[in-house]
PDB file of C-alpha atoms in Angstrom:
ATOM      1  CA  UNK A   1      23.144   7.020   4.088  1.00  0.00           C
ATOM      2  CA  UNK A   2      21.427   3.962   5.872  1.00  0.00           C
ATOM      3  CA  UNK A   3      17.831   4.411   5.965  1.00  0.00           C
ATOM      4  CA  UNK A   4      15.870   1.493   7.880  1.00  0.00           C
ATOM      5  CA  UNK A   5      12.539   0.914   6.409  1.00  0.00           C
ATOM      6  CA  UNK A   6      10.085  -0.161   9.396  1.00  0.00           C
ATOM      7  CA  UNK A   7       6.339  -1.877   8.121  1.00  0.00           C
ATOM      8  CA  UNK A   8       4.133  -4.616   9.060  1.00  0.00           C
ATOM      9  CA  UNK A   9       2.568  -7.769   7.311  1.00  0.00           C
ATOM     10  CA  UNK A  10       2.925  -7.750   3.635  1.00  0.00           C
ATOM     11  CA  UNK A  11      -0.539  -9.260   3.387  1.00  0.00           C
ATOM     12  CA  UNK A  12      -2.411  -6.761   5.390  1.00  0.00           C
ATOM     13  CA  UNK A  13      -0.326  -3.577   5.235  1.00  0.00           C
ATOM     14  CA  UNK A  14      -1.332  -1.479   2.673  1.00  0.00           C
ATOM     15  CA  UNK A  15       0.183   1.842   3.716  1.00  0.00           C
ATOM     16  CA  UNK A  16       3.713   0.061   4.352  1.00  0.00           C
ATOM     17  CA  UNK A  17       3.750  -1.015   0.631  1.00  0.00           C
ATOM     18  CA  UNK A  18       3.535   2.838  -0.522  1.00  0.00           C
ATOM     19  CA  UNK A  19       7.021   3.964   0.695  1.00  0.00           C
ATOM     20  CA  UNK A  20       8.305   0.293   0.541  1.00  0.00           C
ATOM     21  CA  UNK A  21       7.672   0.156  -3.413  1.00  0.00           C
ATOM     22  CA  UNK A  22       8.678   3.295  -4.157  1.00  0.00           C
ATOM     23  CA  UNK A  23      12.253   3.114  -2.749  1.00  0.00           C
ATOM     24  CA  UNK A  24      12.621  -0.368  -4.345  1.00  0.00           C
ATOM     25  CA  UNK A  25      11.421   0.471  -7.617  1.00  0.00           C
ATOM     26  CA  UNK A  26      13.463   3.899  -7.395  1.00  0.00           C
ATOM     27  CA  UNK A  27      16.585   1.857  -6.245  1.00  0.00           C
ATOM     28  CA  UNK A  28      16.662   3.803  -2.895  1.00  0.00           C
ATOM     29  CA  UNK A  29      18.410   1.447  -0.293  1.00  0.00           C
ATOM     30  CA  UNK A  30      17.595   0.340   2.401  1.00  0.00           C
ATOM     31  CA  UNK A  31      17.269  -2.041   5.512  1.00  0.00           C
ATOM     32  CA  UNK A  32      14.411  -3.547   5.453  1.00  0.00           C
ATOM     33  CA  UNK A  33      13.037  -4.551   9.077  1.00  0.00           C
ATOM     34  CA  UNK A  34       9.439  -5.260   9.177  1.00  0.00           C
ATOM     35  CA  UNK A  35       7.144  -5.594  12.820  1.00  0.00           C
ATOM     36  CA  UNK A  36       4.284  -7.763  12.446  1.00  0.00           C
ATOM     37  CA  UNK A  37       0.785  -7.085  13.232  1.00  0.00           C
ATOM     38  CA  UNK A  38       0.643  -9.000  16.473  1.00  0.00           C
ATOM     39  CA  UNK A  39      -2.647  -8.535  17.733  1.00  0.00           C
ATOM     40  CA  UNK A  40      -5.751  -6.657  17.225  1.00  0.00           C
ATOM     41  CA  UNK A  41      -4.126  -3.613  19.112  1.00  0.00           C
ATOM     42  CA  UNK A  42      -0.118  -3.004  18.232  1.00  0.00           C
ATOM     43  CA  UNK A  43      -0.177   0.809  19.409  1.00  0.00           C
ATOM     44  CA  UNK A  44       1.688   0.263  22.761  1.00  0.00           C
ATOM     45  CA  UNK A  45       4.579  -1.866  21.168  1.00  0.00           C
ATOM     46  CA  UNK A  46       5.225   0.218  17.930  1.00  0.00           C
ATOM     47  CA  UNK A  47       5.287   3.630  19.862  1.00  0.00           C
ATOM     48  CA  UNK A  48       8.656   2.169  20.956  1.00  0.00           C
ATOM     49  CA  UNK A  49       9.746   3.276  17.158  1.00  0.00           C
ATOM     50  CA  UNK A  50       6.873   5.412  15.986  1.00  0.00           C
ATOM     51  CA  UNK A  51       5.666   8.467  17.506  1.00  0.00           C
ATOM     52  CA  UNK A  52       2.155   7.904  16.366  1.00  0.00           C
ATOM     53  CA  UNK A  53       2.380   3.679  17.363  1.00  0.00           C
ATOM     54  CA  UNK A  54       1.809   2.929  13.707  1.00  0.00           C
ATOM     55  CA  UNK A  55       3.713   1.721  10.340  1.00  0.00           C
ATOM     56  CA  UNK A  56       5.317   2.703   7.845  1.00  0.00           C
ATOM     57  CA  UNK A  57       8.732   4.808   9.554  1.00  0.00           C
ATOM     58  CA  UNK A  58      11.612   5.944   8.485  1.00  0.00           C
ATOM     59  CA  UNK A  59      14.574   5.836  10.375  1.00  0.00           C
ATOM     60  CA  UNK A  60      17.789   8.245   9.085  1.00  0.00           C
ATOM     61  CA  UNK A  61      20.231   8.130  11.656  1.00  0.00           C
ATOM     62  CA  UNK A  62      18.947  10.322  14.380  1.00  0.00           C
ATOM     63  CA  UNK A  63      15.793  11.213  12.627  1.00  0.00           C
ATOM     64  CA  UNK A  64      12.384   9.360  12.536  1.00  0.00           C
ATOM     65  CA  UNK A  65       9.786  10.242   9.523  1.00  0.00           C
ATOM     66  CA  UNK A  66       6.629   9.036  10.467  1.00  0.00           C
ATOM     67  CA  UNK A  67       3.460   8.686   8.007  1.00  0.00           C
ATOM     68  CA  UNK A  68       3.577   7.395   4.378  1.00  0.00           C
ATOM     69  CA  UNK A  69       3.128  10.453   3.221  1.00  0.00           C
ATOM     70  CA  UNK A  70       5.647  12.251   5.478  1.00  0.00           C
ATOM     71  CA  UNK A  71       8.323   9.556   4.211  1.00  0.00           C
ATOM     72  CA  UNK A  72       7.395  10.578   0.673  1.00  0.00           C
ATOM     73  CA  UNK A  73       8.134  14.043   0.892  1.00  0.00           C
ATOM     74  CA  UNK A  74      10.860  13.228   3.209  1.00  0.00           C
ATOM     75  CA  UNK A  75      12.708  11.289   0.124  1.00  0.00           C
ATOM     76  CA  UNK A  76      11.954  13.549  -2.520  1.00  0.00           C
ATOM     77  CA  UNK A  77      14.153  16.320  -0.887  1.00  0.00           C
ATOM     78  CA  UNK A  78      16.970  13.547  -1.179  1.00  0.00           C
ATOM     79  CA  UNK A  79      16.601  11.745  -4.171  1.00  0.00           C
ATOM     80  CA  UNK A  80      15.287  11.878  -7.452  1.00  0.00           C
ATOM     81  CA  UNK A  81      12.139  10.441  -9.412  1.00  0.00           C
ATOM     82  CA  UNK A  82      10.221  10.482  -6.159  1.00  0.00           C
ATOM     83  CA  UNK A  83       7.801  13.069  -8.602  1.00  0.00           C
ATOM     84  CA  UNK A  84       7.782  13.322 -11.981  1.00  0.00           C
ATOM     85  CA  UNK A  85       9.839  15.912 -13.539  1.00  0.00           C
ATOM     86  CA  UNK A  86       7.244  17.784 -16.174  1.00  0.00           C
ATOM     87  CA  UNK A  87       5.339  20.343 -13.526  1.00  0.00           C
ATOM     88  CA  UNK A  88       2.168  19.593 -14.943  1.00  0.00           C
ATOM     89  CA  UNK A  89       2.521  15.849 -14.187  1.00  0.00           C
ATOM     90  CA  UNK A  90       4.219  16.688 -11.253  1.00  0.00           C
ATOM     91  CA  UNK A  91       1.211  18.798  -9.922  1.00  0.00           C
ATOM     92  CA  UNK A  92      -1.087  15.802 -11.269  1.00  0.00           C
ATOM     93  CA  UNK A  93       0.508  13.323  -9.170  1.00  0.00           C
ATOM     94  CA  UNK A  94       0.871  15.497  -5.971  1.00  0.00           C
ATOM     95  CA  UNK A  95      -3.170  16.384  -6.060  1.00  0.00           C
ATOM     96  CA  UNK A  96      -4.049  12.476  -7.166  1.00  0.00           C
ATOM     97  CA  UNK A  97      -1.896  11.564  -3.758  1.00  0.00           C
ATOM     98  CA  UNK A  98      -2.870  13.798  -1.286  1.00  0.00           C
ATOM     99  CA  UNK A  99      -6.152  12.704  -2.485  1.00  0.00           C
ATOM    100  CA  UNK A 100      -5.369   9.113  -1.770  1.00  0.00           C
ATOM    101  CA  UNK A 101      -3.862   9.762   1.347  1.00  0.00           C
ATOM    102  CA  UNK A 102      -7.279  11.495   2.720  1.00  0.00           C
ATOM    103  CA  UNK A 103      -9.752  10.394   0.448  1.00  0.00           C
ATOM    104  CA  UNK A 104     -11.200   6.703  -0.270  1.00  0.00           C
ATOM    105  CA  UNK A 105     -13.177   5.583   3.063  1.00  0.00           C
ATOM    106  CA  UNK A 106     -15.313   3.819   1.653  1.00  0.00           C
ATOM    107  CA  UNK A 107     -12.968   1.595  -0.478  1.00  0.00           C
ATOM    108  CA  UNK A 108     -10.842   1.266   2.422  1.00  0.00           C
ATOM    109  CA  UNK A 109     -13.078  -0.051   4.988  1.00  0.00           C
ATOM    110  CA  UNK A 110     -14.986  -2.276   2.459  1.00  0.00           C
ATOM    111  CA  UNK A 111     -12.462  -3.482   1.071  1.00  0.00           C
ATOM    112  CA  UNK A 112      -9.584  -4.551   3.209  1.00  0.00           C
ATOM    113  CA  UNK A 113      -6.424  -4.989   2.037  1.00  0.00           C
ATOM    114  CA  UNK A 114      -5.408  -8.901   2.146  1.00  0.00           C
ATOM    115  CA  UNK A 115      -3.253  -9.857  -0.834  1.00  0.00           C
ATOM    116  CA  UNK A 116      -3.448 -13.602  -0.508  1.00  0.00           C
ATOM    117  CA  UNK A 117      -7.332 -14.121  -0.782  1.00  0.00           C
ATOM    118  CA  UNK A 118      -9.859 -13.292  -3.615  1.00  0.00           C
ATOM    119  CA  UNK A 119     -13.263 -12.385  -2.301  1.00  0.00           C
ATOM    120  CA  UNK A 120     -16.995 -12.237  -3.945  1.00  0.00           C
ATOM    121  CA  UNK A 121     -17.835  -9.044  -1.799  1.00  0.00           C
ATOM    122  CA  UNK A 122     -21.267  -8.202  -0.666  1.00  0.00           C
ATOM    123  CA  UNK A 123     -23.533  -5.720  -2.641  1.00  0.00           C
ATOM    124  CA  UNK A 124     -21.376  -2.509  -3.065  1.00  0.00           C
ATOM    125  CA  UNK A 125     -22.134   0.532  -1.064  1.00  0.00           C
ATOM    126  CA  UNK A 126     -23.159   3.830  -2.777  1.00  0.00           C
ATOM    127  CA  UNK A 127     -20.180   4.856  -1.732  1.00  0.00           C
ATOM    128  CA  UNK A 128     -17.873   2.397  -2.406  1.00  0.00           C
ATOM    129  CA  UNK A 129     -19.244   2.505  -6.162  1.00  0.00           C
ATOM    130  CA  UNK A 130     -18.769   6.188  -6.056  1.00  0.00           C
ATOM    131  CA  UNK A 131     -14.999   5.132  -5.157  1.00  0.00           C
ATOM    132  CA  UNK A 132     -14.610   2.730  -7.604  1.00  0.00           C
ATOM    133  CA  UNK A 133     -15.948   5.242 -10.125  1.00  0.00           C
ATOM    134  CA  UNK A 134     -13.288   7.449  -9.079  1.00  0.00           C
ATOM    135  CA  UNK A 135     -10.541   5.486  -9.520  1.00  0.00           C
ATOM    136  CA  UNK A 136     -11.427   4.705 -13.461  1.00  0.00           C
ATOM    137  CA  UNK A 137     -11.973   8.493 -13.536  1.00  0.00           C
ATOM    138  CA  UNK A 138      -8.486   9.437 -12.107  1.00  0.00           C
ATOM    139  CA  UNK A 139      -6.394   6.463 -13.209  1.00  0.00           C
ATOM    140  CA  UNK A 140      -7.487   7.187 -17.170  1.00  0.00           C
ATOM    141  CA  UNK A 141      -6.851  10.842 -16.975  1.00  0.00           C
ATOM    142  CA  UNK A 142      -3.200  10.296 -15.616  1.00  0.00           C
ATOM    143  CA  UNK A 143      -3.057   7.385 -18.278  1.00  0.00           C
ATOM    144  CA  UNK A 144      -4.598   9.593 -20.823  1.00  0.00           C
ATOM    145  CA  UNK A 145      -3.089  12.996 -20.189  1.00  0.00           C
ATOM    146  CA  UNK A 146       0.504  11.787 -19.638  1.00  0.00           C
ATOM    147  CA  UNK A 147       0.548   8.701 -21.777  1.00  0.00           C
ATOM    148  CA  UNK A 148       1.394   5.927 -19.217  1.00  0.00           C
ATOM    149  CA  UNK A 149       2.344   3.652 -18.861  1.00  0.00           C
ATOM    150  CA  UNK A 150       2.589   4.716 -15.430  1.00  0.00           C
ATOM    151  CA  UNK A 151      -0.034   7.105 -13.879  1.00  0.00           C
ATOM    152  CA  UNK A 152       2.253  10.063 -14.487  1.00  0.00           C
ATOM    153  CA  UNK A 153       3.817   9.278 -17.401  1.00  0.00           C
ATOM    154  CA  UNK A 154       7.181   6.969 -18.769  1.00  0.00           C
ATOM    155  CA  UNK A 155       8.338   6.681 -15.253  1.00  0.00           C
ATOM    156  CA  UNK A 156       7.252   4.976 -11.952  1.00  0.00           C
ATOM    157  CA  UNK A 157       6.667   7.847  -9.190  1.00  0.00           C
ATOM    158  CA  UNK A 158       5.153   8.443  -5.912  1.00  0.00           C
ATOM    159  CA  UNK A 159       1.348   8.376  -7.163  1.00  0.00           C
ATOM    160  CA  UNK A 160       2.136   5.288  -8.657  1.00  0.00           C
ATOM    161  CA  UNK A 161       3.200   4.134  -4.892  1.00  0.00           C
ATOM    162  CA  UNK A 162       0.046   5.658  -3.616  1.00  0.00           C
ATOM    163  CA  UNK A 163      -2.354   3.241  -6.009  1.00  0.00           C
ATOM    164  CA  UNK A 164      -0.284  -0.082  -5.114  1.00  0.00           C
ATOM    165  CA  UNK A 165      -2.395  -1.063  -2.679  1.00  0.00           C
ATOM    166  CA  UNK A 166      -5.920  -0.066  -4.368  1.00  0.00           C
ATOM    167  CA  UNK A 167      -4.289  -2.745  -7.234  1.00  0.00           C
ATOM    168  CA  UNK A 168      -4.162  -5.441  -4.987  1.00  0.00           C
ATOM    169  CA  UNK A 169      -7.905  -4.379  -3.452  1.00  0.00           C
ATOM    170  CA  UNK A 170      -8.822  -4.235  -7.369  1.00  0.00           C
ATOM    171  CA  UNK A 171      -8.012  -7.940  -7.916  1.00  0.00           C
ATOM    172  CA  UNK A 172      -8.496  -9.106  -4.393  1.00  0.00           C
ATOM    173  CA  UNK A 173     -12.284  -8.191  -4.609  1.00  0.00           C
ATOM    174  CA  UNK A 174     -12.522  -8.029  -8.192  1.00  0.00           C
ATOM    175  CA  UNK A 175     -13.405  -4.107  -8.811  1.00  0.00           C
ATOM    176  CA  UNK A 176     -14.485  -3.453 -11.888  1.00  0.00           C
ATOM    177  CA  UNK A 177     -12.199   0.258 -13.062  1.00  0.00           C
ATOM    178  CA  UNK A 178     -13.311  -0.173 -16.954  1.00  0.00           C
ATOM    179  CA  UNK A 179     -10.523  -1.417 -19.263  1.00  0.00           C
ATOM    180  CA  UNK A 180      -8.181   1.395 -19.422  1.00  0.00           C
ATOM    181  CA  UNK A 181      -7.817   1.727 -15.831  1.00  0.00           C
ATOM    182  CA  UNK A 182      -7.490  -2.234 -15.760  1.00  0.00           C
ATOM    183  CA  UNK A 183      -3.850  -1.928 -17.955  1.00  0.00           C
ATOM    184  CA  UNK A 184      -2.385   0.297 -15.309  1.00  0.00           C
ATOM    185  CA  UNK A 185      -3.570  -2.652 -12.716  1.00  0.00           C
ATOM    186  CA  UNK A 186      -1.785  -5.489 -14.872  1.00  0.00           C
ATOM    187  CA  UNK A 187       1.247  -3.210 -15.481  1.00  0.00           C
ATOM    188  CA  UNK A 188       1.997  -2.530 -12.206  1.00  0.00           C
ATOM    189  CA  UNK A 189       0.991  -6.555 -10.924  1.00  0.00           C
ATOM    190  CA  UNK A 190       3.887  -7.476 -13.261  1.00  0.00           C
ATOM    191  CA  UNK A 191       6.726  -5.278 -11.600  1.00  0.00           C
ATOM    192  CA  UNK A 192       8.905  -6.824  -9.943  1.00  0.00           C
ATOM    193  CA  UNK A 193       9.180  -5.311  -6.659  1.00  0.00           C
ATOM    194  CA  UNK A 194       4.953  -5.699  -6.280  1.00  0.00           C
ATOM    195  CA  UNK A 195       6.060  -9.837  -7.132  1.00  0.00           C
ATOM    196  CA  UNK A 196       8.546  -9.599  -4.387  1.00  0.00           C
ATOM    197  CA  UNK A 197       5.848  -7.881  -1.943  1.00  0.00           C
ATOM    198  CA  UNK A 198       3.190 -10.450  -2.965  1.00  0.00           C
ATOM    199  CA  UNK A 199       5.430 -13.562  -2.681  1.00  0.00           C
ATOM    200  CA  UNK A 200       6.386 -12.398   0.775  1.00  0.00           C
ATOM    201  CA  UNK A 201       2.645 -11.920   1.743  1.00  0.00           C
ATOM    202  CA  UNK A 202       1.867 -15.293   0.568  1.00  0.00           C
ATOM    203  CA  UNK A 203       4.575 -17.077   2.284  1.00  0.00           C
ATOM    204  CA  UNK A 204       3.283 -15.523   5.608  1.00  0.00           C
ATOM    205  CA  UNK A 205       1.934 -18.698   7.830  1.00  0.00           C
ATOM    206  CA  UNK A 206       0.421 -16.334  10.556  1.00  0.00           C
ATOM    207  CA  UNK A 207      -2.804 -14.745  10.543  1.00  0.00           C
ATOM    208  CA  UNK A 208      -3.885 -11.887  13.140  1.00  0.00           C
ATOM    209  CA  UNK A 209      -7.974 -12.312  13.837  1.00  0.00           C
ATOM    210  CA  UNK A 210      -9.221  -8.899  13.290  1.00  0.00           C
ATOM    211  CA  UNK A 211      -7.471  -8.231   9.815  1.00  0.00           C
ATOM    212  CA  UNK A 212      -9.037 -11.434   9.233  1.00  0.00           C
ATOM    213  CA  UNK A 213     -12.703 -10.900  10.383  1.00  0.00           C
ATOM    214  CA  UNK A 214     -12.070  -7.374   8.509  1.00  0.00           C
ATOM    215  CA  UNK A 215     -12.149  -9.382   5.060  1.00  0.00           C
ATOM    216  CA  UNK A 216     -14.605 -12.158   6.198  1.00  0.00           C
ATOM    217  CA  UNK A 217     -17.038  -9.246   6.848  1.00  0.00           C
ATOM    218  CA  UNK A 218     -16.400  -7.465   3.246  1.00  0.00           C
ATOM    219  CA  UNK A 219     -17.351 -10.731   1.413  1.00  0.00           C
ATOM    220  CA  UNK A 220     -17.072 -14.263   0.926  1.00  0.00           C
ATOM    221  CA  UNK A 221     -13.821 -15.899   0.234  1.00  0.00           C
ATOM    222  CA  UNK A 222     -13.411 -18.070  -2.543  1.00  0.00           C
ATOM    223  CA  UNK A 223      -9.850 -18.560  -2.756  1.00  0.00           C
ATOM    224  CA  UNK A 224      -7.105 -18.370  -0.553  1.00  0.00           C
ATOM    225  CA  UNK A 225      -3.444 -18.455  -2.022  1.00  0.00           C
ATOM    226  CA  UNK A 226      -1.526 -18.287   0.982  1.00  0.00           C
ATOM    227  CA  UNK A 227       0.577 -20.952   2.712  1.00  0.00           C
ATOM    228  CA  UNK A 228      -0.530 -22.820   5.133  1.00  0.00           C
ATOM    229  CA  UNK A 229      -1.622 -21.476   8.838  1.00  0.00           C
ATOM    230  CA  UNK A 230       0.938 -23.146  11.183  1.00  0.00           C
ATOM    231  CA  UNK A 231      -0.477 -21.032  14.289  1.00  0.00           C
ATOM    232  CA  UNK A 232      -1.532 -17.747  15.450  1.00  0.00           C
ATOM    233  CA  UNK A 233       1.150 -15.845  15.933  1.00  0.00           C
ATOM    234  CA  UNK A 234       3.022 -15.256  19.170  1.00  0.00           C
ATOM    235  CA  UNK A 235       5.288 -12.405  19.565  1.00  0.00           C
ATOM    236  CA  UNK A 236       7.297 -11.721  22.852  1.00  0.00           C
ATOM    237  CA  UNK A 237       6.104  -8.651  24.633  1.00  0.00           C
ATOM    238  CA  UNK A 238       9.024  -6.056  24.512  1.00  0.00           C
TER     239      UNK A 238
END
């Protein structure tokens, strides 16, 4: 088995760190090979590994899975602990993930991902607070229904993948998810493999303009953890 992992900037990328933390936290391995964000517009260069131009993909030998979610379900025919083994926990997590995966505009496009910054945001949307008040909704019925401290119970699984980003928006922008909801947030900020995903994303010295107008639009940033910009970025056209 020799699975290449293929994502994009660990500060940006929010649907690279679902599959990404879930194989390192379920000790899947893997080659880790990462294609930046390189410009506003990265469709015509990642199509040269992605049938839909975009990140996260698999690579198994001679097969591709494409699609966070696609990888997901790809792994859990392989491997263990992708779900969680109780079948009403396991149904749980499948709904609160497929509703992740289609679900959340609002938070999504108000609230960039960018791991390195913390932002006062503007006046929330109706939506967006609608979103938020979803998340302390489904976050303390997993918590409360399968006793944590993971969303599905004892043990770190795919729904738990599906929420790493939204933790990082959570702190980023400071959300306010009600107490309960904030435990699972500080839980899962203190695993390891999140540390190793956030030190990587503040270590990166590049910046690509649009991810960063994105999050200059959603608020006003107060702090800003990453290193130093040495330049934009310039990748070789391939």
């Amino acid at each position: 088995m020799s699975y290449a992992l293929i994502t994009a900037n660990r500060n940006y990328s929010s649907w690279s760190l679902r599959p990404w933390v879930l194989m390192k936290v379920l000790g899947i391995p893997f080659t880790d090979r990462m294609e930046p964000f390189a410009a506003a517009e990265n469709y015509a260069a990642f199509r040269e590994f992605s049938p839909t131009g975009q990140v996260p993909v698999l690579i198994d030998g001679d097969r591709t899975a494409w699609d966070s979610l696609g990888i997901t379900l790809y792994l859990a025919d392989r491997h263990p602990g992708v779900w969680p083994q109780e079948e009403a926990a396991r149904a749980w997590a499948q709904c609160a993930v497929a509703e992740m995966h289609s679900g959340f505009a609002a938070l999504r496009n108000d609230c960039p991902m960018n791991v390195g910054v913390r932002v006062e945001p503007h006046l929330p949307s109706p939506a967006l607070n609608r979103n938020i008040a979803r998340l302390a909704e489904l976050w303390g019925e997993g918590l409360s229904r399968f006793g944590g401290p993971f969303l599905a119970g004892d043990a770190f699984t795919a729904v738990d993948a599906f929420y790493a980003p939204v933790v990082f928006r959570v702190r980023t922008y400071g959300l306010d998810v009600g107490p309960v909801a904030m435990a699972w947030v500080d839980h899962m900020l203190a695993l390891p493999a999140l540390q190793e995903w956030e030190s990587a994303a503040l270590a990166e010295t590049w910046r690509e303009e649009s991810h960063e107008a994105e999050v200059g639009a959603a608020g006003r940033i107060v702090e800003d953890h990453r290193a130093a910009t040495l330049s934009m970025p310039h990748f070789p056209s391939r």
